[in-house]
Amino acid sequence: MDQQKKKHHFKMPSAFTILFLLIILMAVLSWIIPAGAYKLKDGSIIAGSYHRVAQHPQGIWDVFMAPIIGMIGDKSTEGAISISLFILVIGGFLAVVNKTNALDQGIGSIVSKYRGKEKALIPVLMILFALGGTTFGMAEETMAFYPLLIPVMISCGFDSMVALGIVIIGSQVGCLASTVNPFATGVASQSLGISPGDGLMSRVILLVITLGISIWYVYSYASKIEKDPKKSIIYDQREADLKHFDIDAMTREDVKMTGRQKAVIAIFGITFFIMVLGLIPWDSINKHFTFFNSFAKWLTNVPFLGALIGKDLTPFGSWYFSEITMLFLFMSVLIMFVYHMSEKEFVDTFLSGMADFISVAMIVAVARGIQVIMNNGMITDTVLHWGEMGLQHLSSSAFSIIAYIFYIPMSFLIPSTSGLASATMGIIGPLGEFAHVAGNVIVTAFQAASGWVNLITPTSAVIMGALAIARVNISKWWKWIAKLMVILFVVTCVYLGILAVI
């Protein structure tokens, strides 16, 4: 009797498994790679001061202790507890905002307002989605918008590819040029010991450039098929799409926001605005600009009011993860009162949001464990020394571009931006110092590569889910977006090359 053979399909292991395997690999290498160390001056490595030290091989105990130390820290590695707690709190904040349905209704009301002028929606919505991507790494949150936008775009003579472009490209170009995205900019900056505000203006400029190009790309395609629908890359399925999405029924309803939802949107925007103000290192931009320091000092010395607010008030420009964690916690409570949530509903929602982000928070600690093993095995400086030897004739521009290219395949291997930053920044950052590349440029190269990959990767649940909703094959998506990918790659390389030398 013939037995039916089971087909075994390869399944990509989770980011946790990949990172733990890397911890084991580093432990094995600590037995092989010569141990060494650099001399330090004011906490910075002195180039050319590398010397060999006694071997420090890492064992099984060290492997399983590495993620623990990665979370709480030790004398050689800063713990991830501050960034992990921030990730959990921002998860709670986003859950509370989403509970009010304010973001969904906000986008829906804009679509209703622009009915009959749908092409004008393209730049408006792409800017909004980019703001979501650049501030809090908007990705999974976009899934609710595809069923809303696809019928609208098809009904006015476009196709579902335009709707996909608006949401996917808008949000992920925002992630590509993450200005204050805590999961990319925040984790990477903390891994290098710099403020997330360092390099903020250069990332804003990159956002404007890449978003402008992306809007032009989607708008040009929409204009082309508006004139001749047969030029649509998915024209062969247009009739089927008209029936499947029940266009007439799905585009009649007007969406209106309540007053409370408008207030939540205002609080949402103000929260990120305050975070940006707090993170920008005003003193380093202009040492004579002391307004925020003076204001905080004056405010805390006002009788009663100063004591009520708190004597340890940190002025804008000096904020770090503790302060922005407090900000999102406070704003979550404020939304509870403004939206008239019950105490139980708020607590349940906030804790549920935190639960959704536990995997992200823990992945930072596991990834930091790689650096723990390398540091305790005394092989980090040896790897840096090899890099120093290889980079001694490499220009800063060339290094910034190579770092960007390096992070493209790494983003496929480790899809978690938080995990990737924690796992690699401890090596790439100091290598950048040898090539005279600022830490914030390395951060920009990392997140630009991650955002670029997120536009096309088949391992992304967001990409595959969106394409499934739109009934678009991924090969069609790759074909449609290919030119934009090349343009964004070249523009980013040129920008990083310039940024590294100014």
Short mmCIF file of N, CA, C and O in Angstrom, two decimals, residues 124 166 213 270 278 360 384 472 501:
data_model
loop_
_atom_site.label_atom_id
_atom_site.label_comp_id
_atom_site.label_asym_id
_atom_site.label_seq_id
_atom_site.Cartn_x
_atom_site.Cartn_y
_atom_site.Cartn_z
N VAL A 124 -2.48 63.84 0.48
CA VAL A 124 -2.96 64.08 1.85
C VAL A 124 -2.80 62.81 2.70
O VAL A 124 -2.23 62.85 3.80
N ILE A 166 -0.79 54.09 -1.51
CA ILE A 166 -1.04 55.16 -0.55
C ILE A 166 -0.68 54.70 0.86
O ILE A 166 0.03 55.40 1.60
N ILE A 213 9.15 62.00 -3.48
CA ILE A 213 9.35 61.09 -4.62
C ILE A 213 8.23 60.05 -4.66
O ILE A 213 7.69 59.74 -5.73
N ILE A 270 -0.42 66.14 19.78
CA ILE A 270 0.32 66.93 20.76
C ILE A 270 1.36 66.07 21.47
O ILE A 270 2.46 66.53 21.77
N GLY A 278 11.03 67.53 23.38
CA GLY A 278 11.84 67.04 24.49
C GLY A 278 13.12 66.37 24.07
O GLY A 278 14.13 66.46 24.77
N VAL A 360 7.91 42.44 21.48
CA VAL A 360 8.84 43.47 20.99
C VAL A 360 9.79 43.88 22.11
O VAL A 360 11.00 44.01 21.91
N LEU A 384 36.19 44.71 16.28
CA LEU A 384 36.36 46.12 15.96
C LEU A 384 37.76 46.39 15.40
O LEU A 384 37.92 47.20 14.48
N VAL A 472 -4.18 41.09 -4.85
CA VAL A 472 -3.05 41.38 -5.74
C VAL A 472 -1.93 40.38 -5.45
O VAL A 472 -1.54 40.19 -4.29
N VAL A 501 29.68 63.46 5.45
CA VAL A 501 30.82 64.38 5.35
C VAL A 501 30.48 65.82 5.73
O VAL A 501 31.36 66.69 5.71
#
